[in-house]
Amino acid sequence: MKKKTLLIVSMLVLVMFALTACGSKSPKSVVEDNLKQIKTEKTSSNVSKLFNDKTLEQKYGKEYDKFIKKVQDFDYEVKDEKVDGKKATVKVEIKTYDFGAAYKTTYDTVVADAKSGKITASTDIKDYVYNLMFQNLNSVKDKSYKKTVTINCTKNDKGEWTTDINNNVDFLDAMMGGMFTAIKSVQAGRQAAQ
């Protein structure tokens, strides 16, 4: 009886070890899983935090949803993995819509319309800007924006790899088609002009 129990316990330990060894994913695999999840994750239709205005939310909620679906429509190629102990880096090439160019076009149009007098004191600025912004963002057709980014990975105490995707500004900028870079460029231009 003891031998049978010992055999069963030994087999269970071996099976658990085998499953753990098989289940231990590489940093590259974890990054790929994260990217797949981002592409397929259901997004919240509650856009109240973005608009902070019920009228704008009702008017542009569908446009916002279209934009988020386009953001999730990025392509990627996981390229290179470097592991150094409990730290690793994974290079990923992102290809998506050039939302940065669309943002810049929106900004340039607003400035030109303000200078030309098209925007007046009676213009509802929020409505005008959101309409133009979503029109430009949602009309981008080609995935012409490409950027290679580095995702940092760390092995936790359980031996599992985690990524910095959620707070990696370079990755988020790439996924947003360079929009963060475009916003910084516009801000730098405004500060230089002052």
PDB file of C-alpha atoms in Angstrom:
ATOM      1  CA  MET A   1       0.000   0.000   0.000  1.00  0.00           C
ATOM      2  CA  LYS A   2       2.802   2.413   0.888  1.00  0.00           C
ATOM      3  CA  LYS A   3       4.584   1.640  -2.381  1.00  0.00           C
ATOM      4  CA  LYS A   4       1.378   2.278  -4.345  1.00  0.00           C
ATOM      5  CA  THR A   5       0.787   5.619  -2.552  1.00  0.00           C
ATOM      6  CA  LEU A   6       4.419   6.598  -3.064  1.00  0.00           C
ATOM      7  CA  LEU A   7       4.137   5.699  -6.766  1.00  0.00           C
ATOM      8  CA  ILE A   8       0.949   7.784  -7.164  1.00  0.00           C
ATOM      9  CA  VAL A   9       2.506  10.762  -5.345  1.00  0.00           C
ATOM     10  CA  SER A  10       5.657  10.457  -7.485  1.00  0.00           C
ATOM     11  CA  MET A  11       3.583  10.338 -10.661  1.00  0.00           C
ATOM     12  CA  LEU A  12       1.564  13.389  -9.573  1.00  0.00           C
ATOM     13  CA  VAL A  13       4.771  15.306  -8.868  1.00  0.00           C
ATOM     14  CA  LEU A  14       6.133  14.351 -12.305  1.00  0.00           C
ATOM     15  CA  VAL A  15       2.889  15.366 -14.043  1.00  0.00           C
ATOM     16  CA  MET A  16       2.820  18.675 -12.137  1.00  0.00           C
ATOM     17  CA  PHE A  17       6.455  19.288 -13.030  1.00  0.00           C
ATOM     18  CA  ALA A  18       5.793  18.487 -16.690  1.00  0.00           C
ATOM     19  CA  LEU A  19       2.780  20.803 -16.799  1.00  0.00           C
ATOM     20  CA  THR A  20       4.715  23.577 -15.098  1.00  0.00           C
ATOM     21  CA  ALA A  21       7.608  23.182 -17.497  1.00  0.00           C
ATOM     22  CA  CYS A  22       5.268  23.208 -20.497  1.00  0.00           C
ATOM     23  CA  GLY A  23       3.226  26.080 -19.102  1.00  0.00           C
ATOM     24  CA  SER A  24       6.227  28.289 -18.494  1.00  0.00           C
ATOM     25  CA  LYS A  25       6.083  30.722 -21.388  1.00  0.00           C
ATOM     26  CA  SER A  26       8.975  32.654 -22.826  1.00  0.00           C
ATOM     27  CA  PRO A  27       8.945  36.472 -22.734  1.00  0.00           C
ATOM     28  CA  LYS A  28       8.299  36.442 -26.498  1.00  0.00           C
ATOM     29  CA  SER A  29       5.221  34.213 -26.027  1.00  0.00           C
ATOM     30  CA  VAL A  30       3.889  36.369 -23.186  1.00  0.00           C
ATOM     31  CA  VAL A  31       4.259  39.536 -25.288  1.00  0.00           C
ATOM     32  CA  GLU A  32       2.494  37.830 -28.189  1.00  0.00           C
ATOM     33  CA  ASP A  33      -0.355  36.762 -25.863  1.00  0.00           C
ATOM     34  CA  ASN A  34      -0.661  40.365 -24.584  1.00  0.00           C
ATOM     35  CA  LEU A  35      -0.836  41.724 -28.131  1.00  0.00           C
ATOM     36  CA  LYS A  36      -3.499  39.187 -29.145  1.00  0.00           C
ATOM     37  CA  GLN A  37      -5.527  40.131 -26.071  1.00  0.00           C
ATOM     38  CA  ILE A  38      -5.346  43.848 -26.925  1.00  0.00           C
ATOM     39  CA  LYS A  39      -6.542  43.142 -30.466  1.00  0.00           C
ATOM     40  CA  THR A  40      -9.538  41.083 -29.320  1.00  0.00           C
ATOM     41  CA  GLU A  41     -10.492  42.731 -26.024  1.00  0.00           C
ATOM     42  CA  LYS A  42     -13.981  44.174 -25.863  1.00  0.00           C
ATOM     43  CA  THR A  43     -13.841  47.892 -25.306  1.00  0.00           C
ATOM     44  CA  SER A  44     -16.100  49.832 -23.043  1.00  0.00           C
ATOM     45  CA  SER A  45     -18.718  51.877 -24.819  1.00  0.00           C
ATOM     46  CA  ASN A  46     -18.735  54.247 -21.846  1.00  0.00           C
ATOM     47  CA  VAL A  47     -16.873  57.217 -23.226  1.00  0.00           C
ATOM     48  CA  SER A  48     -18.002  59.667 -20.549  1.00  0.00           C
ATOM     49  CA  LYS A  49     -14.448  60.051 -19.223  1.00  0.00           C
ATOM     50  CA  LEU A  50     -13.295  61.205 -22.655  1.00  0.00           C
ATOM     51  CA  PHE A  51     -16.101  63.633 -23.320  1.00  0.00           C
ATOM     52  CA  ASN A  52     -17.263  64.670 -19.837  1.00  0.00           C
ATOM     53  CA  ASP A  53     -20.324  66.026 -21.643  1.00  0.00           C
ATOM     54  CA  LYS A  54     -23.490  63.948 -22.234  1.00  0.00           C
ATOM     55  CA  THR A  55     -24.375  65.761 -25.470  1.00  0.00           C
ATOM     56  CA  LEU A  56     -20.943  65.129 -26.972  1.00  0.00           C
ATOM     57  CA  GLU A  57     -21.002  61.553 -25.705  1.00  0.00           C
ATOM     58  CA  GLN A  58     -24.325  60.887 -27.440  1.00  0.00           C
ATOM     59  CA  LYS A  59     -23.207  62.638 -30.613  1.00  0.00           C
ATOM     60  CA  TYR A  60     -19.721  61.090 -30.947  1.00  0.00           C
ATOM     61  CA  GLY A  61     -19.961  57.797 -29.046  1.00  0.00           C
ATOM     62  CA  LYS A  62     -20.284  55.760 -32.251  1.00  0.00           C
ATOM     63  CA  GLU A  63     -17.391  57.636 -33.868  1.00  0.00           C
ATOM     64  CA  TYR A  64     -15.276  56.939 -30.784  1.00  0.00           C
ATOM     65  CA  ASP A  65     -16.154  53.211 -30.985  1.00  0.00           C
ATOM     66  CA  LYS A  66     -15.131  53.173 -34.676  1.00  0.00           C
ATOM     67  CA  PHE A  67     -11.833  54.796 -33.758  1.00  0.00           C
ATOM     68  CA  ILE A  68     -11.117  52.266 -30.974  1.00  0.00           C
ATOM     69  CA  LYS A  69     -11.837  49.381 -33.366  1.00  0.00           C
ATOM     70  CA  LYS A  70      -9.301  50.902 -35.784  1.00  0.00           C
ATOM     71  CA  VAL A  71      -6.754  51.217 -32.975  1.00  0.00           C
ATOM     72  CA  GLN A  72      -7.213  47.492 -32.237  1.00  0.00           C
ATOM     73  CA  ASP A  73      -6.709  46.678 -35.913  1.00  0.00           C
ATOM     74  CA  PHE A  74      -2.914  47.035 -35.713  1.00  0.00           C
ATOM     75  CA  ASP A  75      -0.553  44.423 -37.162  1.00  0.00           C
ATOM     76  CA  TYR A  76       2.535  43.271 -35.343  1.00  0.00           C
ATOM     77  CA  GLU A  77       5.583  41.100 -35.720  1.00  0.00           C
ATOM     78  CA  VAL A  78       7.450  39.878 -32.653  1.00  0.00           C
ATOM     79  CA  LYS A  79      11.088  40.044 -33.707  1.00  0.00           C
ATOM     80  CA  ASP A  80      13.785  39.633 -31.099  1.00  0.00           C
ATOM     81  CA  GLU A  81      14.015  38.365 -27.530  1.00  0.00           C
ATOM     82  CA  LYS A  82      16.940  38.904 -25.156  1.00  0.00           C
ATOM     83  CA  VAL A  83      16.844  37.280 -21.720  1.00  0.00           C
ATOM     84  CA  ASP A  84      19.189  38.286 -18.921  1.00  0.00           C
ATOM     85  CA  GLY A  85      18.257  36.478 -15.709  1.00  0.00           C
ATOM     86  CA  LYS A  86      14.913  37.780 -14.460  1.00  0.00           C
ATOM     87  CA  LYS A  87      14.797  40.577 -17.037  1.00  0.00           C
ATOM     88  CA  ALA A  88      14.148  40.376 -20.762  1.00  0.00           C
ATOM     89  CA  THR A  89      13.416  42.612 -23.726  1.00  0.00           C
ATOM     90  CA  VAL A  90      11.292  41.772 -26.738  1.00  0.00           C
ATOM     91  CA  LYS A  91      11.359  43.841 -29.936  1.00  0.00           C
ATOM     92  CA  VAL A  92       8.016  44.233 -31.682  1.00  0.00           C
ATOM     93  CA  GLU A  93       7.273  45.933 -34.981  1.00  0.00           C
ATOM     94  CA  ILE A  94       3.863  47.618 -35.006  1.00  0.00           C
ATOM     95  CA  LYS A  95       2.122  48.555 -38.243  1.00  0.00           C
ATOM     96  CA  THR A  96      -1.068  50.579 -38.061  1.00  0.00           C
ATOM     97  CA  TYR A  97      -2.961  53.640 -39.262  1.00  0.00           C
ATOM     98  CA  ASP A  98      -1.135  56.980 -39.147  1.00  0.00           C
ATOM     99  CA  PHE A  99      -3.298  58.546 -36.455  1.00  0.00           C
ATOM    100  CA  GLY A 100      -0.474  60.988 -35.678  1.00  0.00           C
ATOM    101  CA  ALA A 101      -0.780  62.537 -39.148  1.00  0.00           C
ATOM    102  CA  ALA A 102      -4.579  62.705 -38.745  1.00  0.00           C
ATOM    103  CA  TYR A 103      -4.169  64.474 -35.381  1.00  0.00           C
ATOM    104  CA  LYS A 104      -1.675  66.938 -36.916  1.00  0.00           C
ATOM    105  CA  THR A 105      -4.074  67.610 -39.817  1.00  0.00           C
ATOM    106  CA  THR A 106      -6.855  68.298 -37.305  1.00  0.00           C
ATOM    107  CA  TYR A 107      -4.658  70.687 -35.324  1.00  0.00           C
ATOM    108  CA  ASP A 108      -3.463  72.522 -38.444  1.00  0.00           C
ATOM    109  CA  THR A 109      -7.051  72.886 -39.712  1.00  0.00           C
ATOM    110  CA  VAL A 110      -8.271  74.285 -36.379  1.00  0.00           C
ATOM    111  CA  VAL A 111      -5.422  76.831 -36.311  1.00  0.00           C
ATOM    112  CA  ALA A 112      -6.028  77.835 -39.956  1.00  0.00           C
ATOM    113  CA  ASP A 113      -9.790  78.137 -39.389  1.00  0.00           C
ATOM    114  CA  ALA A 114      -9.205  80.268 -36.282  1.00  0.00           C
ATOM    115  CA  LYS A 115      -6.855  82.584 -38.210  1.00  0.00           C
ATOM    116  CA  SER A 116      -9.192  82.854 -41.205  1.00  0.00           C
ATOM    117  CA  GLY A 117     -12.226  83.730 -39.091  1.00  0.00           C
ATOM    118  CA  LYS A 118     -14.109  80.502 -39.864  1.00  0.00           C
ATOM    119  CA  ILE A 119     -14.157  79.869 -36.114  1.00  0.00           C
ATOM    120  CA  THR A 120     -16.024  82.694 -34.423  1.00  0.00           C
ATOM    121  CA  ALA A 121     -17.198  83.521 -30.923  1.00  0.00           C
ATOM    122  CA  SER A 122     -20.468  81.693 -31.664  1.00  0.00           C
ATOM    123  CA  THR A 123     -18.708  78.473 -32.747  1.00  0.00           C
ATOM    124  CA  ASP A 124     -19.147  75.542 -30.355  1.00  0.00           C
ATOM    125  CA  ILE A 125     -15.416  74.776 -30.153  1.00  0.00           C
ATOM    126  CA  LYS A 126     -15.752  71.337 -28.510  1.00  0.00           C
ATOM    127  CA  ASP A 127     -18.266  70.169 -31.078  1.00  0.00           C
ATOM    128  CA  TYR A 128     -16.222  71.628 -33.932  1.00  0.00           C
ATOM    129  CA  VAL A 129     -12.971  69.975 -32.771  1.00  0.00           C
ATOM    130  CA  TYR A 130     -14.498  66.553 -31.972  1.00  0.00           C
ATOM    131  CA  ASN A 131     -16.314  66.464 -35.318  1.00  0.00           C
ATOM    132  CA  LEU A 132     -13.145  67.318 -37.230  1.00  0.00           C
ATOM    133  CA  MET A 133     -10.949  65.026 -35.134  1.00  0.00           C
ATOM    134  CA  PHE A 134     -13.129  61.928 -35.538  1.00  0.00           C
ATOM    135  CA  GLN A 135     -13.670  62.696 -39.216  1.00  0.00           C
ATOM    136  CA  ASN A 136      -9.889  62.759 -39.745  1.00  0.00           C
ATOM    137  CA  LEU A 137      -9.052  59.797 -37.478  1.00  0.00           C
ATOM    138  CA  ASN A 138     -11.743  57.530 -38.893  1.00  0.00           C
ATOM    139  CA  SER A 139     -10.976  58.417 -42.517  1.00  0.00           C
ATOM    140  CA  VAL A 140      -7.382  57.102 -42.380  1.00  0.00           C
ATOM    141  CA  LYS A 141      -7.421  54.130 -44.762  1.00  0.00           C
ATOM    142  CA  ASP A 142      -3.939  52.664 -45.034  1.00  0.00           C
ATOM    143  CA  LYS A 143      -1.703  51.150 -42.391  1.00  0.00           C
ATOM    144  CA  SER A 144       1.268  53.284 -43.345  1.00  0.00           C
ATOM    145  CA  TYR A 145       2.658  53.878 -39.849  1.00  0.00           C
ATOM    146  CA  LYS A 146       5.400  51.481 -38.746  1.00  0.00           C
ATOM    147  CA  LYS A 147       7.515  51.528 -35.600  1.00  0.00           C
ATOM    148  CA  THR A 148       9.666  48.990 -33.762  1.00  0.00           C
ATOM    149  CA  VAL A 149       9.442  49.175 -29.978  1.00  0.00           C
ATOM    150  CA  THR A 150      11.030  47.385 -27.046  1.00  0.00           C
ATOM    151  CA  ILE A 151       8.786  45.652 -24.514  1.00  0.00           C
ATOM    152  CA  ASN A 152      10.410  45.071 -21.129  1.00  0.00           C
ATOM    153  CA  CYS A 153       9.645  41.829 -19.315  1.00  0.00           C
ATOM    154  CA  THR A 154      10.290  40.791 -15.729  1.00  0.00           C
ATOM    155  CA  LYS A 155      10.092  37.333 -14.183  1.00  0.00           C
ATOM    156  CA  ASN A 156       8.005  37.385 -11.001  1.00  0.00           C
ATOM    157  CA  ASP A 157       8.427  35.218  -7.866  1.00  0.00           C
ATOM    158  CA  LYS A 158       6.205  32.530  -9.419  1.00  0.00           C
ATOM    159  CA  GLY A 159       8.566  32.257 -12.384  1.00  0.00           C
ATOM    160  CA  GLU A 160       6.088  33.891 -14.783  1.00  0.00           C
ATOM    161  CA  TRP A 161       7.046  36.657 -17.190  1.00  0.00           C
ATOM    162  CA  THR A 162       5.142  39.946 -17.021  1.00  0.00           C
ATOM    163  CA  THR A 163       5.364  42.868 -19.442  1.00  0.00           C
ATOM    164  CA  ASP A 164       5.312  46.652 -19.207  1.00  0.00           C
ATOM    165  CA  ILE A 165       2.860  46.964 -22.123  1.00  0.00           C
ATOM    166  CA  ASN A 166       0.246  48.883 -20.107  1.00  0.00           C
ATOM    167  CA  ASN A 167       2.636  51.684 -19.134  1.00  0.00           C
ATOM    168  CA  ASN A 168       5.174  51.556 -21.975  1.00  0.00           C
ATOM    169  CA  VAL A 169       4.675  54.957 -23.619  1.00  0.00           C
ATOM    170  CA  ASP A 170       6.726  54.004 -26.688  1.00  0.00           C
ATOM    171  CA  PHE A 171       4.517  50.949 -27.293  1.00  0.00           C
ATOM    172  CA  LEU A 172       1.296  52.917 -26.699  1.00  0.00           C
ATOM    173  CA  ASP A 173       2.474  55.617 -29.122  1.00  0.00           C
ATOM    174  CA  ALA A 174       3.181  52.953 -31.762  1.00  0.00           C
ATOM    175  CA  MET A 175      -0.212  51.327 -31.247  1.00  0.00           C
ATOM    176  CA  MET A 176      -1.839  54.779 -31.557  1.00  0.00           C
ATOM    177  CA  GLY A 177      -0.083  55.370 -34.868  1.00  0.00           C
ATOM    178  CA  GLY A 178       2.299  58.025 -33.546  1.00  0.00           C
ATOM    179  CA  MET A 179      -0.413  60.168 -32.008  1.00  0.00           C
ATOM    180  CA  PHE A 180       1.569  60.828 -28.795  1.00  0.00           C
ATOM    181  CA  THR A 181       4.555  61.937 -30.882  1.00  0.00           C
ATOM    182  CA  ALA A 182       2.304  64.239 -32.935  1.00  0.00           C
ATOM    183  CA  ILE A 183       0.802  65.782 -29.789  1.00  0.00           C
ATOM    184  CA  LYS A 184       4.300  66.424 -28.364  1.00  0.00           C
ATOM    185  CA  SER A 185       5.367  67.954 -31.676  1.00  0.00           C
ATOM    186  CA  VAL A 186       2.375  70.312 -31.702  1.00  0.00           C
ATOM    187  CA  GLN A 187       3.004  71.305 -28.074  1.00  0.00           C
ATOM    188  CA  ALA A 188       6.699  71.942 -28.757  1.00  0.00           C
ATOM    189  CA  GLY A 189       5.775  74.061 -31.787  1.00  0.00           C
ATOM    190  CA  ARG A 190       3.324  76.113 -29.735  1.00  0.00           C
ATOM    191  CA  GLN A 191       5.882  76.693 -26.971  1.00  0.00           C
ATOM    192  CA  ALA A 192       8.527  77.720 -29.488  1.00  0.00           C
ATOM    193  CA  ALA A 193       6.107  80.203 -31.073  1.00  0.00           C
ATOM    194  CA  GLN A 194       5.355  81.875 -27.720  1.00  0.00           C
TER     195      GLN A 194
END
